[in-house]
Amino acid sequence: MERQKNEAQVMKAQVDGRTFLPQPDALHDDRRHDNSIQGERKLLDVKLVHACESTVIEWAELVSEFLQQDSSQPLLDGLKPQPTEEFHFWKNRLKNLQFIQQQLMSSRAQQVASILQTADSVYCCTLTDIYRHVQEGLEEAEDVTQNLRPLQEKLEDVEQLEYQQLRDNMAAVMEEVRLVWIRSQFYCKPCRIVVLLQEICNLFIQLSREFLRGKEVMRGLAVDPGPVLDDVRLVILTLQTLKEAYSLCRTQLDQDQDQGGLSHRWDFPSHLVFFHLDNFLKRLQGIEEVHCVSLQLYQLDQTALSGVSGRMWSDVVQDVYQDFLCHVAVLSDCGCDATDPDDQSFQLHLDQFQVQVWDLERRLVSVLSRALQDCCASSSAAKLLQMFRFILDRPLIQEQLRPHLSQLLEVVLTELDQTWLLVCSQREKADTFCRFTPRPAAVLCWTQQLQLRAQEALKNYKAVQHLCVDSGEVQVVLQRFQQVVDLLQDFRDTVMSNWSFQLDSDSGFILEQPLIQHNQQGILGVTFSQKLEALQRELRYVSRETDVDLHPYAARLFTCRDDVTQIYLSLSHMVSSYNQVVSGVLQVELPLIQDQLQDLDQSLLALQRNTWSSEGVQQLVEQQRQKVSMFCTTVNEARANMDTMTHIIQGWAELHLLQRSGDSLLEGRATEQSYRRLREEGQELLRLTQENQSLYKAQDSSHAWSRYLDHIDDKVQDGLFQLLLRSLHFLSDNMNPQTCSAALLAVSLQLQDTGTVFEPSVGSGLSDLMKTIISDVYTAASLLPRISVSRHGNYQVSLQQSPDLSALEQEVMHRLLEVREEAERLRSELDRYSYLWQSDRRDVMQEFLTYSRQLGPEELEPEEAPPTLKDFKREIDSLHRLYTEVTHLDDVIVLHGWLQVNLQPFRDSLLSVIQDWSHMYTQHLLDSVSDSLQQVTQRGDDDDEEPSSCSFSPTETILLLEAAGVELPEHLSAQLQC
């Protein structure tokens, strides 16, 4: 039973990871002996002693087996443990040793020891060794566990960080490892620290693999390798930082040892620590290489070669790019965990991809070599290589492309030689440079451009210099470039020296010249202004050339060039203003400014006596400029006023004293708006004239001022003359049948009791209207005040005496007379209907009822013949035809193309008269029908054909009336129905 219990407890301890020390089965039989006698040696059971000795042997085996356990065993088994397993191992070791010690210190274990000691057993020493080994192991476990705890806490903190933060904590982690080595009494052994460092490397390898997400590393290759490449490079840098931190700690331990410290060096080989880490880094570097070359080759899609064969080479590059995409697609779909160094299948894919990349690089080198041969300039070759710069660092491309770069060297040397020959050919020629800048400045600019050209050629070569192996080629290019630069510098020095002497000579000449002078035409001008401008322009160019030495005169002019420029601008403006006033003076204006002009000329003599080198020139020029400015401002203001007056007078050309409104003349007179404008502008002319009198400081009694006013007065009168002439021409042209486009005036023909009349009358009425219109036109000239003080009367009086205006006025009245005669003829033609309104309808009706017609003047005693219905029909039809004829008369007739006659009033009145005549006949017939019906009703006889007092048949009469369009009254219609 006791044995089974021991076995159960051993099994339970093994499950819990603890070591259980079984108890001897016969230990409980010892209690049956008598122990009450002290000091007396007992007789022991041989079986019990044997059981205790067997137990001690078992204890020794269990303790020895446990103490022989080591944390490096997983590594020896080929596993990759992490620091947590190390910490867990020592923690469990400490707990188990404490558990073993508790068992050894228990009463049963003490009883076993007592029995063995009493029996003087040889296994007492073994039990003592067990006690000692357990105690030593316990001390070791406590020391190691205590010193590993800071490292454990640090690593736990590190595991909680973002991967990007790991690099900054590598030194701290390695420092904790170093402190463990220094502080621990039992852990400072190379084997243990190597195990710990390997486990730390395994930890960071695992963190790195989790960060890279294993199989996702290669899947991003076909989409965007850039982010994955950044992550891989971050991992490599982080792990290399770990190795650097290890090396730093190792160096520090060596320094401490050299300084007499107690710590020992890490003299174990580093590859024992970083064996797995280096394999992992090697795999990462392979992944990095794949993503790097993929990122480079992806840029082939953006390349496009130019030149004659550019399209062909571009197609070849695109074929390479398409093949590369296929290879990338295969590699990205391999399904391997690229971050597992033990996965050799991925390495096979990498090797195959590398071979494919080498093939693509060979094809690209072939394209680059052919394209370089087509480049005729170093710039195009440099651009080509710059276009493919992303793959030029590939070793295979560098190796195979290097022999083809000799052509670029020849092109660069040729360009430098061409620059040399160009300098030699142009340095002896003159005036072959820019025509808009000084020749020396243009030459210096030209040489600078040539130097830039040579520098550009050298730059193009240096862009690919790293691809060349032969350093002698570089020296040849540099020597040739230096020769060109030295030649250009020598040319520049010669040009600058000659330029400096010429500038000094010209500057000395200019400084001794007077400021201004009069030419033969009396026009004022700045002395040698063009030469001074050219010299100032050259000095401005000199200011940009820092290495031009100036001689005294040129240096003096260069020093005060801003002042000279300011003086020159002031003089130029002053001279321009003066010449503008003098050249533009009017004959009537000259007497008004003569005195001021003479005083100004006398004052300007000071500028003609002083030179550019005189003292106080700037103050003198400023004084004279102010005088000229005041004079010119006054004259220009007066001239501006004169221009304003001229503009006002010219603006009258836009006025329309007579204008149409629709198809007729607007009110037959000048508009009030035009009158108002003339009044306002007349006052403005008077105000401007008075302002000019103030500007010229002229006296009212001055003869010169009187002539000036007469000049303005002539302008005003001429403007008014043109206005009146245009208005009268308007009348004349619109009254001329050959030029008028529409009716100008309108009258209407009225039918009154006295006969036909025009309203208004074409005689005195139209004549009075036209005279009123002409008078209104002339009245416009009287609205402006007279400018001249020597002329009497207003402008209207003067203009009415103009022969041209009078001739137009007479022509207008003649047109009026012609149209009046035409109007009278029109009225005479319409008098053919006069009998309708002149005859007495009663007399005519009575005559018709008596004789059935109208008698002629020659019939004195005609025979009476009462009218029949046929006679009535004849008269009614005649009036109907006459009504239709009058209806078709025109509403409006235009006489002579300009007088509109409205015939509608006459026509309406005449139609009314004709209706009255027709009504007279139809009314008589209606009365006849009414009488007949009344007689029939009285007799009660329904026979319509019976003779009665009425000679007309009612039925025929009614039919005649209906044919004439007459409706029967209601009472007659009612009688007929009865």
PDB file of N, CA, C and O in Angstrom, residues 852-886:
ATOM      1  N   SER A 852     -87.044 109.793-114.510  1.00  0.00           N
ATOM      2  CA  SER A 852     -86.333 108.503-114.382  1.00  0.00           C
ATOM      3  C   SER A 852     -84.846 108.621-114.696  1.00  0.00           C
ATOM      4  O   SER A 852     -84.173 107.612-114.936  1.00  0.00           O
ATOM      5  N   ARG A 853     -84.329 109.846-114.729  1.00  0.00           N
ATOM      6  CA  ARG A 853     -82.900 110.066-114.969  1.00  0.00           C
ATOM      7  C   ARG A 853     -82.586 111.506-114.640  1.00  0.00           C
ATOM      8  O   ARG A 853     -83.473 112.306-114.386  1.00  0.00           O
ATOM      9  N   GLN A 854     -81.284 111.842-114.685  1.00  0.00           N
ATOM     10  CA  GLN A 854     -80.862 113.221-114.485  1.00  0.00           C
ATOM     11  C   GLN A 854     -80.795 113.912-115.839  1.00  0.00           C
ATOM     12  O   GLN A 854     -80.223 113.379-116.785  1.00  0.00           O
ATOM     13  N   LEU A 855     -81.402 115.085-115.892  1.00  0.00           N
ATOM     14  CA  LEU A 855     -81.462 115.812-117.145  1.00  0.00           C
ATOM     15  C   LEU A 855     -80.156 116.521-117.412  1.00  0.00           C
ATOM     16  O   LEU A 855     -79.458 116.975-116.491  1.00  0.00           O
ATOM     17  N   GLY A 856     -79.865 116.640-118.721  1.00  0.00           N
ATOM     18  CA  GLY A 856     -78.679 117.381-119.116  1.00  0.00           C
ATOM     19  C   GLY A 856     -78.998 118.870-119.183  1.00  0.00           C
ATOM     20  O   GLY A 856     -80.157 119.297-119.219  1.00  0.00           O
ATOM     21  N   PRO A 857     -78.009 119.697-119.236  1.00  0.00           N
ATOM     22  CA  PRO A 857     -78.238 121.149-119.268  1.00  0.00           C
ATOM     23  C   PRO A 857     -78.913 121.593-120.560  1.00  0.00           C
ATOM     24  O   PRO A 857     -79.542 122.652-120.607  1.00  0.00           O
ATOM     25  N   GLU A 858     -78.842 120.775-121.611  1.00  0.00           N
ATOM     26  CA  GLU A 858     -79.412 121.191-122.894  1.00  0.00           C
ATOM     27  C   GLU A 858     -80.885 120.816-123.002  1.00  0.00           C
ATOM     28  O   GLU A 858     -81.581 121.261-123.923  1.00  0.00           O
ATOM     29  N   GLU A 859     -81.349 119.933-122.038  1.00  0.00           N
ATOM     30  CA  GLU A 859     -82.760 119.531-122.093  1.00  0.00           C
ATOM     31  C   GLU A 859     -83.602 120.541-121.325  1.00  0.00           C
ATOM     32  O   GLU A 859     -83.539 120.595-120.100  1.00  0.00           O
ATOM     33  N   LEU A 860     -84.448 121.305-122.111  1.00  0.00           N
ATOM     34  CA  LEU A 860     -85.228 122.366-121.477  1.00  0.00           C
ATOM     35  C   LEU A 860     -86.611 121.858-121.075  1.00  0.00           C
ATOM     36  O   LEU A 860     -87.077 122.124-119.972  1.00  0.00           O
ATOM     37  N   GLU A 861     -87.340 121.131-121.953  1.00  0.00           N
ATOM     38  CA  GLU A 861     -88.682 120.640-121.631  1.00  0.00           C
ATOM     39  C   GLU A 861     -88.726 119.140-121.940  1.00  0.00           C
ATOM     40  O   GLU A 861     -89.304 118.691-122.943  1.00  0.00           O
ATOM     41  N   PRO A 862     -88.176 118.325-121.104  1.00  0.00           N
ATOM     42  CA  PRO A 862     -88.188 116.884-121.369  1.00  0.00           C
ATOM     43  C   PRO A 862     -89.552 116.273-121.046  1.00  0.00           C
ATOM     44  O   PRO A 862     -90.345 116.853-120.302  1.00  0.00           O
ATOM     45  N   GLU A 863     -89.732 115.056-121.558  1.00  0.00           N
ATOM     46  CA  GLU A 863     -90.998 114.358-121.338  1.00  0.00           C
ATOM     47  C   GLU A 863     -90.905 113.586-120.024  1.00  0.00           C
ATOM     48  O   GLU A 863     -89.902 112.952-119.720  1.00  0.00           O
ATOM     49  N   GLU A 864     -92.002 113.662-119.240  1.00  0.00           N
ATOM     50  CA  GLU A 864     -92.018 112.982-117.953  1.00  0.00           C
ATOM     51  C   GLU A 864     -92.104 111.477-118.170  1.00  0.00           C
ATOM     52  O   GLU A 864     -92.907 111.023-118.992  1.00  0.00           O
ATOM     53  N   ALA A 865     -91.282 110.735-117.363  1.00  0.00           N
ATOM     54  CA  ALA A 865     -91.264 109.265-117.454  1.00  0.00           C
ATOM     55  C   ALA A 865     -90.902 108.720-116.083  1.00  0.00           C
ATOM     56  O   ALA A 865     -89.712 108.701-115.707  1.00  0.00           O
ATOM     57  N   PRO A 866     -91.898 108.345-115.292  1.00  0.00           N
ATOM     58  CA  PRO A 866     -91.608 107.849-113.934  1.00  0.00           C
ATOM     59  C   PRO A 866     -90.622 106.669-113.995  1.00  0.00           C
ATOM     60  O   PRO A 866     -90.664 105.872-114.936  1.00  0.00           O
ATOM     61  N   PRO A 867     -89.753 106.526-113.008  1.00  0.00           N
ATOM     62  CA  PRO A 867     -88.717 105.466-113.037  1.00  0.00           C
ATOM     63  C   PRO A 867     -89.319 104.101-112.740  1.00  0.00           C
ATOM     64  O   PRO A 867     -90.293 103.978-111.997  1.00  0.00           O
ATOM     65  N   THR A 868     -88.727 103.116-113.311  1.00  0.00           N
ATOM     66  CA  THR A 868     -89.090 101.733-113.034  1.00  0.00           C
ATOM     67  C   THR A 868     -88.060 101.137-112.063  1.00  0.00           C
ATOM     68  O   THR A 868     -87.053 101.765-111.691  1.00  0.00           O
ATOM     69  N   LEU A 869     -88.368  99.877-111.657  1.00  0.00           N
ATOM     70  CA  LEU A 869     -87.385  99.209-110.775  1.00  0.00           C
ATOM     71  C   LEU A 869     -86.046  99.059-111.491  1.00  0.00           C
ATOM     72  O   LEU A 869     -84.978  99.074-110.858  1.00  0.00           O
ATOM     73  N   LYS A 870     -86.080  98.894-112.768  1.00  0.00           N
ATOM     74  CA  LYS A 870     -84.842  98.795-113.526  1.00  0.00           C
ATOM     75  C   LYS A 870     -84.040 100.068-113.433  1.00  0.00           C
ATOM     76  O   LYS A 870     -82.796 100.033-113.324  1.00  0.00           O
ATOM     77  N   ASP A 871     -84.754 101.221-113.430  1.00  0.00           N
ATOM     78  CA  ASP A 871     -84.038 102.501-113.296  1.00  0.00           C
ATOM     79  C   ASP A 871     -83.430 102.613-111.906  1.00  0.00           C
ATOM     80  O   ASP A 871     -82.302 103.107-111.753  1.00  0.00           O
ATOM     81  N   PHE A 872     -84.225 102.205-110.934  1.00  0.00           N
ATOM     82  CA  PHE A 872     -83.659 102.227-109.561  1.00  0.00           C
ATOM     83  C   PHE A 872     -82.423 101.318-109.471  1.00  0.00           C
ATOM     84  O   PHE A 872     -81.421 101.671-108.842  1.00  0.00           O
ATOM     85  N   LYS A 873     -82.520 100.142-110.071  1.00  0.00           N
ATOM     86  CA  LYS A 873     -81.378  99.219-110.020  1.00  0.00           C
ATOM     87  C   LYS A 873     -80.165  99.816-110.695  1.00  0.00           C
ATOM     88  O   LYS A 873     -79.025  99.683-110.237  1.00  0.00           O
ATOM     89  N   ARG A 874     -80.391 100.529-111.825  1.00  0.00           N
ATOM     90  CA  ARG A 874     -79.277 101.174-112.518  1.00  0.00           C
ATOM     91  C   ARG A 874     -78.579 102.191-111.626  1.00  0.00           C
ATOM     92  O   ARG A 874     -77.340 102.218-111.527  1.00  0.00           O
ATOM     93  N   GLU A 875     -79.337 102.982-110.943  1.00  0.00           N
ATOM     94  CA  GLU A 875     -78.741 104.020-110.092  1.00  0.00           C
ATOM     95  C   GLU A 875     -78.030 103.389-108.894  1.00  0.00           C
ATOM     96  O   GLU A 875     -76.935 103.824-108.505  1.00  0.00           O
ATOM     97  N   ILE A 876     -78.662 102.394-108.304  1.00  0.00           N
ATOM     98  CA  ILE A 876     -78.028 101.745-107.132  1.00  0.00           C
ATOM     99  C   ILE A 876     -76.742 101.046-107.545  1.00  0.00           C
ATOM    100  O   ILE A 876     -75.716 101.139-106.848  1.00  0.00           O
ATOM    101  N   ASP A 877     -76.768 100.329-108.675  1.00  0.00           N
ATOM    102  CA  ASP A 877     -75.546  99.665-109.141  1.00  0.00           C
ATOM    103  C   ASP A 877     -74.460 100.678-109.458  1.00  0.00           C
ATOM    104  O   ASP A 877     -73.272 100.435-109.206  1.00  0.00           O
ATOM    105  N   SER A 878     -74.840 101.818-110.040  1.00  0.00           N
ATOM    106  CA  SER A 878     -73.852 102.853-110.349  1.00  0.00           C
ATOM    107  C   SER A 878     -73.194 103.371-109.072  1.00  0.00           C
ATOM    108  O   SER A 878     -71.970 103.556-109.001  1.00  0.00           O
ATOM    109  N   LEU A 879     -73.998 103.580-108.041  1.00  0.00           N
ATOM    110  CA  LEU A 879     -73.428 104.050-106.761  1.00  0.00           C
ATOM    111  C   LEU A 879     -72.563 102.961-106.121  1.00  0.00           C
ATOM    112  O   LEU A 879     -71.538 103.244-105.482  1.00  0.00           O
ATOM    113  N   HIS A 880     -72.955 101.705-106.278  1.00  0.00           N
ATOM    114  CA  HIS A 880     -72.163 100.610-105.723  1.00  0.00           C
ATOM    115  C   HIS A 880     -70.788 100.534-106.394  1.00  0.00           C
ATOM    116  O   HIS A 880     -69.749 100.350-105.722  1.00  0.00           O
ATOM    117  N   ARG A 881     -70.767 100.688-107.729  1.00  0.00           N
ATOM    118  CA  ARG A 881     -69.477 100.683-108.419  1.00  0.00           C
ATOM    119  C   ARG A 881     -68.631 101.871-107.983  1.00  0.00           C
ATOM    120  O   ARG A 881     -67.405 101.752-107.809  1.00  0.00           O
ATOM    121  N   LEU A 882     -69.250 102.990-107.803  1.00  0.00           N
ATOM    122  CA  LEU A 882     -68.523 104.174-107.352  1.00  0.00           C
ATOM    123  C   LEU A 882     -67.971 103.964-105.936  1.00  0.00           C
ATOM    124  O   LEU A 882     -66.826 104.360-105.622  1.00  0.00           O
ATOM    125  N   TYR A 883     -68.735 103.302-105.091  1.00  0.00           N
ATOM    126  CA  TYR A 883     -68.282 103.011-103.713  1.00  0.00           C
ATOM    127  C   TYR A 883     -67.048 102.108-103.731  1.00  0.00           C
ATOM    128  O   TYR A 883     -66.082 102.323-102.985  1.00  0.00           O
ATOM    129  N   THR A 884     -67.135 101.085-104.615  1.00  0.00           N
ATOM    130  CA  THR A 884     -65.980 100.177-104.719  1.00  0.00           C
ATOM    131  C   THR A 884     -64.758 100.914-105.230  1.00  0.00           C
ATOM    132  O   THR A 884     -63.621 100.705-104.762  1.00  0.00           O
ATOM    133  N   GLU A 885     -64.957 101.802-106.197  1.00  0.00           N
ATOM    134  CA  GLU A 885     -63.828 102.573-106.748  1.00  0.00           C
ATOM    135  C   GLU A 885     -63.196 103.460-105.688  1.00  0.00           C
ATOM    136  O   GLU A 885     -61.956 103.529-105.571  1.00  0.00           O
ATOM    137  N   VAL A 886     -64.011 104.119-104.909  1.00  0.00           N
ATOM    138  CA  VAL A 886     -63.469 105.004-103.854  1.00  0.00           C
ATOM    139  C   VAL A 886     -62.777 104.172-102.778  1.00  0.00           C
ATOM    140  O   VAL A 886     -61.763 104.588-102.199  1.00  0.00           O
TER     141      VAL A 886
END
